[in-house]
PDB file of C-alpha atoms in Angstrom:
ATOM      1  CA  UNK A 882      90.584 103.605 159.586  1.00 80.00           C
ATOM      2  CA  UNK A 883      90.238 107.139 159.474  1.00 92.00           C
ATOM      3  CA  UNK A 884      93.729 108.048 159.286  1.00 93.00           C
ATOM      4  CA  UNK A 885      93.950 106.177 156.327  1.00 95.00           C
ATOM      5  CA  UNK A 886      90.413 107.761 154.807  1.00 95.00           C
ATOM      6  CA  UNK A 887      92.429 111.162 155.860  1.00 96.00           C
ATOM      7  CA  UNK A 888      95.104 110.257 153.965  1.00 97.00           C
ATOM      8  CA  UNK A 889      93.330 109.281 150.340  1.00 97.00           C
ATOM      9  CA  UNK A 890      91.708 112.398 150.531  1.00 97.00           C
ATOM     10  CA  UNK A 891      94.956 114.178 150.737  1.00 96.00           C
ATOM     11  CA  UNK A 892      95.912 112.224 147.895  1.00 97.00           C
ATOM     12  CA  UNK A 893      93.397 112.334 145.759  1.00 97.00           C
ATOM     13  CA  UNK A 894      93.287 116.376 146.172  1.00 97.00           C
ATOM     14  CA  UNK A 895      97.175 116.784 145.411  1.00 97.00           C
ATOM     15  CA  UNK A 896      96.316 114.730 141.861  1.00 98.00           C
ATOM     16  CA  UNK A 897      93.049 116.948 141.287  1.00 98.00           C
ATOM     17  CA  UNK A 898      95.493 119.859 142.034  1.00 97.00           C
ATOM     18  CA  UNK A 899      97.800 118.732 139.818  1.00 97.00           C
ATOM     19  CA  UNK A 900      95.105 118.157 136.836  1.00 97.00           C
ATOM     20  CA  UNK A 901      94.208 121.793 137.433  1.00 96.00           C
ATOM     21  CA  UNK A 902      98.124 123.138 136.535  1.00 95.00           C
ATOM     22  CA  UNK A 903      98.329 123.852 140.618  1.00 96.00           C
ATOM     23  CA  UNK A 904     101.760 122.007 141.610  1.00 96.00           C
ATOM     24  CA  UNK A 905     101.332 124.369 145.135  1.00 96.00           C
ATOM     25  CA  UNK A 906      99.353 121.555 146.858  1.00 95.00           C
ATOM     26  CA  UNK A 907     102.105 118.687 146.546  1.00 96.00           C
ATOM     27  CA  UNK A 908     104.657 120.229 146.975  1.00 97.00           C
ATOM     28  CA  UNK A 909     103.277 121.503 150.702  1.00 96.00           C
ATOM     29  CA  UNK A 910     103.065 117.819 151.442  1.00 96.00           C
ATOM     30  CA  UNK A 911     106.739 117.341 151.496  1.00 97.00           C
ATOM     31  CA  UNK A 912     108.631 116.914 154.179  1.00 94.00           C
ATOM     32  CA  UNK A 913     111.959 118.488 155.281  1.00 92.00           C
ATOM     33  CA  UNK A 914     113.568 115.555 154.195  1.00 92.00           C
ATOM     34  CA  UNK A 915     112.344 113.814 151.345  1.00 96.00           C
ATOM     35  CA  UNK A 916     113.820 111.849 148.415  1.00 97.00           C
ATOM     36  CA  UNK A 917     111.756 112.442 144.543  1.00 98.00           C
ATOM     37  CA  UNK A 918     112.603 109.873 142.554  1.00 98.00           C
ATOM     38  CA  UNK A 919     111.236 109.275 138.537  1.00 97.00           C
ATOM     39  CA  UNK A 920     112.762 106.430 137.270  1.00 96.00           C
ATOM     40  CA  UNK A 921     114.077 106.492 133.242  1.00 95.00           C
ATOM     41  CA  UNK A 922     116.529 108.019 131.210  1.00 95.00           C
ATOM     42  CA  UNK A 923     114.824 111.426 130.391  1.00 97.00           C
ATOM     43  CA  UNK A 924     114.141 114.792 131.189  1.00 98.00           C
ATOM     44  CA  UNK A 925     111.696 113.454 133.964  1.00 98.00           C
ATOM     45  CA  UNK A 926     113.848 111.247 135.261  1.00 98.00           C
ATOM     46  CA  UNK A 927     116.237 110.725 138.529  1.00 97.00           C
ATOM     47  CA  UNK A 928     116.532 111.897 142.083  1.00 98.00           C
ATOM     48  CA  UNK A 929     115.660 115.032 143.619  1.00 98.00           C
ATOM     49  CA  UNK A 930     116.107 115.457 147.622  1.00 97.00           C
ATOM     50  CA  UNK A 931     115.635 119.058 148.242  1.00 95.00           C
ATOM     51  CA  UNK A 932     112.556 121.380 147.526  1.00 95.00           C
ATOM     52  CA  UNK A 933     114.835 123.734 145.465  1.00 95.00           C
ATOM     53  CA  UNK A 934     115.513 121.083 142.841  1.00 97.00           C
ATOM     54  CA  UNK A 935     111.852 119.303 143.207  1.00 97.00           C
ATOM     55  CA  UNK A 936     109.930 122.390 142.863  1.00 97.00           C
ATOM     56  CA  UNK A 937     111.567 123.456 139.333  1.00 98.00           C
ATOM     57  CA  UNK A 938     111.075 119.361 138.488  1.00 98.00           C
ATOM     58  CA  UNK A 939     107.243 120.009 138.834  1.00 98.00           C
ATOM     59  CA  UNK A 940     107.522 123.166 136.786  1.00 97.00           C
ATOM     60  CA  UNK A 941     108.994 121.358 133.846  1.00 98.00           C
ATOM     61  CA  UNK A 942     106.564 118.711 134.282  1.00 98.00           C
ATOM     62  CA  UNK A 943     103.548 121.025 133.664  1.00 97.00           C
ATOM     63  CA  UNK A 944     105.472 122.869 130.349  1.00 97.00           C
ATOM     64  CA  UNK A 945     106.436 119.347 128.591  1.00 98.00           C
ATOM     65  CA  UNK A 946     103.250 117.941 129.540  1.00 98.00           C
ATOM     66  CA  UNK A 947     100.702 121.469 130.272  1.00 97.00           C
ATOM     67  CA  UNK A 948      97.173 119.528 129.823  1.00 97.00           C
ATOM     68  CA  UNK A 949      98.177 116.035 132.097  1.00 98.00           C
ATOM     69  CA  UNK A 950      95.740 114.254 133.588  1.00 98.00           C
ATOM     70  CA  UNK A 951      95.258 112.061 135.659  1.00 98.00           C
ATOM     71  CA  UNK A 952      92.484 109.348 136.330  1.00 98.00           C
ATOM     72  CA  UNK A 953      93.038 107.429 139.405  1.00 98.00           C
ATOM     73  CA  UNK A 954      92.644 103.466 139.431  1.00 98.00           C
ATOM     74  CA  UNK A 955      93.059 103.025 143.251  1.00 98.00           C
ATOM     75  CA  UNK A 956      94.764 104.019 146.489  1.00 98.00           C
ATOM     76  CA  UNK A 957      95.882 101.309 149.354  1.00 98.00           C
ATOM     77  CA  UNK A 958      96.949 103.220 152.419  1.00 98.00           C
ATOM     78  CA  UNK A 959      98.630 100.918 154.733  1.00 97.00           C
ATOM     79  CA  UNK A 960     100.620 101.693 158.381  1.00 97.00           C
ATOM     80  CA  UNK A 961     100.787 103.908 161.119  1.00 96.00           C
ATOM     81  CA  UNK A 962     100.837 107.759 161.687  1.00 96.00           C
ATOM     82  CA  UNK A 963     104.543 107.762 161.982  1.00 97.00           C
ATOM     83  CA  UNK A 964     105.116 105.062 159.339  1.00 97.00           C
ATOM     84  CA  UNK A 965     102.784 105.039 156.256  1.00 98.00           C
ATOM     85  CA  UNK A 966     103.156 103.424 153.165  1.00 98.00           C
ATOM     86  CA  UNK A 967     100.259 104.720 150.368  1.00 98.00           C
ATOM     87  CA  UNK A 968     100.191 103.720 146.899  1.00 98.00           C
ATOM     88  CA  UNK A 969      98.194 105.190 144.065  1.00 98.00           C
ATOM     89  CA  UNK A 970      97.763 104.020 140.987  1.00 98.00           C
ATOM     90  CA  UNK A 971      96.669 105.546 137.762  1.00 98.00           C
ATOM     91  CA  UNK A 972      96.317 106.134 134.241  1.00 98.00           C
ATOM     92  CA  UNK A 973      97.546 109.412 132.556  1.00 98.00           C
ATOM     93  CA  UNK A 974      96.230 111.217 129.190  1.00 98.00           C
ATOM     94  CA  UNK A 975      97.776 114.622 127.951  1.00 98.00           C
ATOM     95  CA  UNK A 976      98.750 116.525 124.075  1.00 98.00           C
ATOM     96  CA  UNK A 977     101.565 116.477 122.303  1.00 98.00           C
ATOM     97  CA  UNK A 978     102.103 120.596 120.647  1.00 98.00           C
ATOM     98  CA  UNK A 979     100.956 118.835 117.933  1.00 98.00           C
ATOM     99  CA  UNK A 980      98.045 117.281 119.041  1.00 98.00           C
ATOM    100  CA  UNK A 981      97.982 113.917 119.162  1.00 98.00           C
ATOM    101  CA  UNK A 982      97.106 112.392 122.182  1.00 98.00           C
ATOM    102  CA  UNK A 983      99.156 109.947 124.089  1.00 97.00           C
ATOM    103  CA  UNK A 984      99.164 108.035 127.566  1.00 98.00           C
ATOM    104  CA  UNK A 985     100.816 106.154 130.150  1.00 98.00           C
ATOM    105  CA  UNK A 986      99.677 104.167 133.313  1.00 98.00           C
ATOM    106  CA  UNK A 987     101.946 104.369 136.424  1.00 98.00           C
ATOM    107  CA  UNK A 988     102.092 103.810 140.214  1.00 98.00           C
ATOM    108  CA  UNK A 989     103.028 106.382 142.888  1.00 98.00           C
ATOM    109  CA  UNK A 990     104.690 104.701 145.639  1.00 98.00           C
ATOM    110  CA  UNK A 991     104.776 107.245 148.751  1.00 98.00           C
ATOM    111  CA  UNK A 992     105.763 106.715 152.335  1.00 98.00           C
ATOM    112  CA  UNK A 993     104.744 109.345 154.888  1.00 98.00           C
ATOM    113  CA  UNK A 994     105.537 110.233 158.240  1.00 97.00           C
ATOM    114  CA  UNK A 995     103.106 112.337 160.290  1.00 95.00           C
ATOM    115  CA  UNK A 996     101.177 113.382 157.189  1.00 93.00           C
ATOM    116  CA  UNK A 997     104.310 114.613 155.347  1.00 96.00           C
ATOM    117  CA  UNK A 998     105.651 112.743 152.402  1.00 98.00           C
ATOM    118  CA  UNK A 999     109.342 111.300 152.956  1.00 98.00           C
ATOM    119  CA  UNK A1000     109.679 109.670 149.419  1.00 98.00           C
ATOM    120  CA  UNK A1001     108.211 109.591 146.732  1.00 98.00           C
ATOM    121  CA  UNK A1002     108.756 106.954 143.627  1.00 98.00           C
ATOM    122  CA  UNK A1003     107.200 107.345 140.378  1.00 98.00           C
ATOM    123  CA  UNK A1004     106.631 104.080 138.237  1.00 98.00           C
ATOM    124  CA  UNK A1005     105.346 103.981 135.151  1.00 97.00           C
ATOM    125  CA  UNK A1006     105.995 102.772 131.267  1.00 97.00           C
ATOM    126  CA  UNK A1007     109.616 104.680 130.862  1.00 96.00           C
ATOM    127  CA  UNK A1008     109.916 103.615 127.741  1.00 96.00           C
ATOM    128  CA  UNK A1009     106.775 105.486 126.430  1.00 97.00           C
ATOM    129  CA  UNK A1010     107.481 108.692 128.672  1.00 97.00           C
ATOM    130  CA  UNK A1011     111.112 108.965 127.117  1.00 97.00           C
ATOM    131  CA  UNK A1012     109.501 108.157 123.447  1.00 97.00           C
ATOM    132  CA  UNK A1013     106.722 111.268 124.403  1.00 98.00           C
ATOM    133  CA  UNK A1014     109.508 113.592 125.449  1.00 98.00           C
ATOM    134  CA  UNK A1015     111.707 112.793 122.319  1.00 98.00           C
ATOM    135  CA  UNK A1016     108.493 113.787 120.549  1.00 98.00           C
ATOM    136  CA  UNK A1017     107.420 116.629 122.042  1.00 98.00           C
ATOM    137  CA  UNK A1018     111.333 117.896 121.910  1.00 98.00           C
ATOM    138  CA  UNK A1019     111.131 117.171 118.176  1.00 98.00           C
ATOM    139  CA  UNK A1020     107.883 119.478 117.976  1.00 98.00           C
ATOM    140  CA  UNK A1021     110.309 122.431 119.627  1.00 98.00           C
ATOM    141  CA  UNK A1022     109.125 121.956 123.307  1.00 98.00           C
ATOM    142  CA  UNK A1023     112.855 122.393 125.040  1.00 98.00           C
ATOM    143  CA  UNK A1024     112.946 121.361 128.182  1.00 98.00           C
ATOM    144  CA  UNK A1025     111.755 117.724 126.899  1.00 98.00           C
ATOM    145  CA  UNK A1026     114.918 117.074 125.514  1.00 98.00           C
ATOM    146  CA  UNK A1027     116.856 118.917 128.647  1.00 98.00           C
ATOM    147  CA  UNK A1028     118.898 116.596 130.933  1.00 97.00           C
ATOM    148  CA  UNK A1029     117.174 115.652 134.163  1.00 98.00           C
ATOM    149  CA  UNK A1030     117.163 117.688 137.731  1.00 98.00           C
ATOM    150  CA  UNK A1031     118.940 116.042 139.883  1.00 97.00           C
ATOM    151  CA  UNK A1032     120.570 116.801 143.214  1.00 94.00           C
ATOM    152  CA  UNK A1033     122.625 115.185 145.841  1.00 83.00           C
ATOM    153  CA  UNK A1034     120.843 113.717 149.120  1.00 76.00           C
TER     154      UNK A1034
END
């Protein structure tokens, strides 16, 4: 019971730190080996295994999308120490460099192992996120309209 209390905590604090522009926080929870996956067909989107292809992911994150937030729904934690499965899921707002204001609602799907994250899988409404980062291309942001960062596992 308290591992798992431990482990919201961590979770909610990485999503706090990532509401204030500070992508430092998650990316210490990584494990050595870890698979980053955004699903889509966008300049978010596909697989990242090492922490010199995720960390430059989270850097394009915050300049297509600098004011995200995030407002969490819920957290289950489930499993062992050595074997945990956590899942957090939540509602986004953020600007277009116009703007407007848009949304999305997603899941993070995270498995950890001895308090480091082994994978994480992003799920939310694709379909919107691509039509945002068309958009915010369109409005001169570049790296929305970049291909993804990817890397081999």
């Amino acid at each position: 019971m308290i591992y798992r209390y431990v482990v919201e905590r961590k979770l909610r604090n990485a999503f706090a730190a990532l509401n204030r522009g500070d992508h430092g926080p998650v990316l210490a929870s990584f494990g050595p080996q870890v698979e980053h996956v955004f699903f889509g067909d966008h300049a978010l989107a596909g697989a990242r295994h090492h922490m010199d292809s995720i960390e430059p992911w989270y850097a394009r994150l915050r300049r297509v999308l600098p004011d995200l937030r995030f407002d969490i729904e819920s957290i289950v934690v489930r499993g062992m120490p050595w074997n945990t499965v956590a899942l957090v899921e939540w509602r986004d707002q953020f600007s277009l460099k116009n703007g407007a204001r848009r949304g999305n609602q997603g899941v993070h799907a995270l498995r950890l192992k001895w308090g480091k994250v082994v994978s994480l899988r992003v799920y939310c409404d694709t379909q919107v996120l691509a039509g945002v980062l068309r958009e915010q291309h369109a409005l001169g942001v570049a790296d929305a309209g970049l291909a993804p960062i990817v890397d081999a596992a």
